[in-house]
């Protein structure tokens, strides 16, 4: 894992819109990870990125610059290579809630908003140690 990537794993979609479809162009995915026993709830714009019950590569990064240098969080229209070139779906958002649970085992829930599309990533705090409240993150996805 490179320095700009805070978390990376393979997830399998277990359910899509399990509580019913709320919006025409958005679906809420429920996923579990292969390597770190994490749970992921993620809103995805299905108008531009269609998914079924399948696996995908998932990463959270602090920057899209390949050298790990910070960026300004704005779209770069140059032809410069970035981390986004390795993925199919990218969102930029902010961590708005970070919650620790202690029973029965220590777990952390990280809530991120990507312009209204929400994510909840839940699991062992050792796997999410680089993520802090109010930090800005890129979410990157690629179908497998």
CSV table of C-alpha atoms in Angstrom, one decimal:
chain,number,residue,atom,x,y,z
A,1,UNK,CA,0.0,0.0,0.0
A,2,UNK,CA,1.5,3.3,-1.0
A,3,UNK,CA,1.7,6.3,1.4
A,4,UNK,CA,-1.4,8.1,0.1
A,5,UNK,CA,-3.7,5.1,0.4
A,6,UNK,CA,-5.1,4.8,3.9
A,7,UNK,CA,-7.2,1.7,3.3
A,8,UNK,CA,-7.5,-0.9,0.5
A,9,UNK,CA,-9.3,-4.2,0.2
A,10,UNK,CA,-11.6,-6.3,-2.0
A,11,UNK,CA,-15.3,-6.1,-1.2
A,12,UNK,CA,-18.2,-8.3,-2.2
A,13,UNK,CA,-21.6,-6.8,-2.7
A,14,UNK,CA,-24.1,-8.8,-0.5
A,15,UNK,CA,-27.2,-6.6,-1.0
A,16,UNK,CA,-28.3,-3.6,-3.1
A,17,UNK,CA,-31.0,-1.3,-1.7
A,18,UNK,CA,-32.0,-3.8,1.0
A,19,UNK,CA,-34.2,-1.2,2.7
A,20,UNK,CA,-35.8,-0.2,-0.6
A,21,UNK,CA,-34.8,2.1,-3.3
A,22,UNK,CA,-34.9,5.8,-2.1
A,23,UNK,CA,-33.6,7.6,-5.2
A,24,UNK,CA,-33.8,6.9,-9.0
A,25,UNK,CA,-30.1,7.2,-9.7
A,26,UNK,CA,-28.6,6.1,-6.4
A,27,UNK,CA,-28.3,2.7,-4.8
A,28,UNK,CA,-27.1,1.8,-1.4
A,29,UNK,CA,-24.7,-1.2,-1.4
A,30,UNK,CA,-24.0,-3.5,1.6
A,31,UNK,CA,-20.6,-5.1,1.2
A,32,UNK,CA,-18.2,-7.2,3.2
A,33,UNK,CA,-14.4,-7.3,2.8
A,34,UNK,CA,-12.3,-10.3,1.9
A,35,UNK,CA,-9.2,-9.5,4.0
A,36,UNK,CA,-10.0,-7.4,7.0
A,37,UNK,CA,-13.6,-8.4,8.0
A,38,UNK,CA,-14.9,-4.9,7.4
A,39,UNK,CA,-18.5,-3.9,6.6
A,40,UNK,CA,-19.3,-1.2,4.0
A,41,UNK,CA,-22.5,0.6,3.3
A,42,UNK,CA,-22.0,2.8,0.3
A,43,UNK,CA,-24.2,5.1,-1.9
A,44,UNK,CA,-23.3,4.9,-5.6
A,45,UNK,CA,-24.6,6.9,-8.5
A,46,UNK,CA,-25.9,4.0,-10.6
A,47,UNK,CA,-26.6,6.3,-13.5
A,48,UNK,CA,-22.8,6.5,-14.2
A,49,UNK,CA,-21.5,3.3,-12.4
A,50,UNK,CA,-23.7,0.2,-12.5
A,51,UNK,CA,-23.0,-2.6,-10.1
A,52,UNK,CA,-24.5,-6.0,-9.4
A,53,UNK,CA,-23.8,-8.6,-6.8
A,54,UNK,CA,-20.1,-8.8,-7.5
A,55,UNK,CA,-16.7,-8.0,-6.2
A,56,UNK,CA,-14.8,-4.8,-6.5
A,57,UNK,CA,-11.5,-3.3,-5.4
A,58,UNK,CA,-11.9,-0.4,-2.9
A,59,UNK,CA,-9.4,2.2,-1.7
A,60,UNK,CA,-9.5,5.3,0.4
A,61,UNK,CA,-6.7,7.8,-0.3
A,62,UNK,CA,-5.6,11.3,0.9
A,63,UNK,CA,-4.5,12.4,-2.6
A,64,UNK,CA,-4.6,11.3,-6.2
A,65,UNK,CA,-1.0,12.4,-6.8
A,66,UNK,CA,1.1,9.3,-7.4
A,67,UNK,CA,4.0,10.8,-5.5
A,68,UNK,CA,1.8,11.2,-2.4
A,69,UNK,CA,2.0,15.0,-2.3
A,70,UNK,CA,-1.2,16.8,-1.1
A,71,UNK,CA,-3.6,18.2,-3.7
A,72,UNK,CA,-6.3,20.9,-3.4
A,73,UNK,CA,-9.3,18.6,-3.9
A,74,UNK,CA,-10.2,20.1,-7.2
A,75,UNK,CA,-10.4,18.4,-10.6
A,76,UNK,CA,-7.2,18.4,-12.6
A,77,UNK,CA,-7.9,18.4,-16.3
A,78,UNK,CA,-4.3,17.9,-17.3
A,79,UNK,CA,-3.1,14.6,-18.8
A,80,UNK,CA,-0.9,14.0,-15.8
A,81,UNK,CA,-1.1,10.4,-14.5
A,82,UNK,CA,-2.9,10.0,-11.2
A,83,UNK,CA,-4.1,7.3,-8.9
A,84,UNK,CA,-7.6,7.7,-10.4
A,85,UNK,CA,-6.3,6.2,-13.7
A,86,UNK,CA,-6.1,2.8,-12.0
A,87,UNK,CA,-9.8,2.9,-11.0
A,88,UNK,CA,-13.2,3.3,-12.6
A,89,UNK,CA,-15.2,5.3,-10.1
A,90,UNK,CA,-13.8,8.1,-7.9
A,91,UNK,CA,-15.5,10.3,-5.3
A,92,UNK,CA,-14.1,13.1,-3.0
A,93,UNK,CA,-15.6,13.6,0.4
A,94,UNK,CA,-15.2,14.5,4.1
A,95,UNK,CA,-15.3,12.3,7.2
A,96,UNK,CA,-18.2,13.8,9.3
A,97,UNK,CA,-18.4,11.2,12.0
A,98,UNK,CA,-16.0,8.7,13.7
A,99,UNK,CA,-17.5,6.4,16.3
A,100,UNK,CA,-15.9,3.8,18.5
A,101,UNK,CA,-17.8,0.8,19.9
A,102,UNK,CA,-16.3,-1.3,22.6
A,103,UNK,CA,-18.8,-4.2,23.0
A,104,UNK,CA,-18.4,-7.1,22.3
A,105,UNK,CA,-15.1,-6.2,20.6
A,106,UNK,CA,-13.5,-2.9,19.7
A,107,UNK,CA,-14.8,-1.6,16.4
A,108,UNK,CA,-14.7,1.8,14.6
A,109,UNK,CA,-17.4,3.2,12.3
A,110,UNK,CA,-16.2,5.9,9.8
A,111,UNK,CA,-18.9,8.0,8.2
A,112,UNK,CA,-18.0,10.0,5.0
A,113,UNK,CA,-20.2,12.2,2.8
A,114,UNK,CA,-19.3,12.5,-0.9
A,115,UNK,CA,-21.5,15.5,-1.8
A,116,UNK,CA,-24.5,13.7,-0.2
A,117,UNK,CA,-23.7,10.2,-1.2
A,118,UNK,CA,-22.8,8.5,2.1
A,119,UNK,CA,-20.4,5.8,3.2
A,120,UNK,CA,-20.2,3.9,6.4
A,121,UNK,CA,-17.1,1.7,6.8
A,122,UNK,CA,-17.0,-0.4,10.0
A,123,UNK,CA,-14.3,-2.7,11.4
A,124,UNK,CA,-11.1,-3.1,13.4
A,125,UNK,CA,-9.6,0.3,14.3
A,126,UNK,CA,-6.1,-0.9,13.3
A,127,UNK,CA,-7.2,-1.0,9.7
A,128,UNK,CA,-8.6,2.6,9.8
A,129,UNK,CA,-5.9,4.2,11.9
A,130,UNK,CA,-5.0,6.9,9.3
A,131,UNK,CA,-8.6,8.2,9.0
A,132,UNK,CA,-9.5,11.2,11.3
A,133,UNK,CA,-12.7,13.2,11.8
A,134,UNK,CA,-13.0,16.2,9.3
A,135,UNK,CA,-10.3,14.8,7.0
A,136,UNK,CA,-10.9,14.8,3.3
A,137,UNK,CA,-10.7,11.5,1.4
A,138,UNK,CA,-10.9,10.1,-2.1
A,139,UNK,CA,-12.9,6.9,-2.6
A,140,UNK,CA,-11.7,4.7,-5.5
A,141,UNK,CA,-13.5,1.7,-6.9
A,142,UNK,CA,-12.8,-0.8,-9.7
A,143,UNK,CA,-14.9,-3.9,-10.6
A,144,UNK,CA,-13.1,-7.2,-10.5
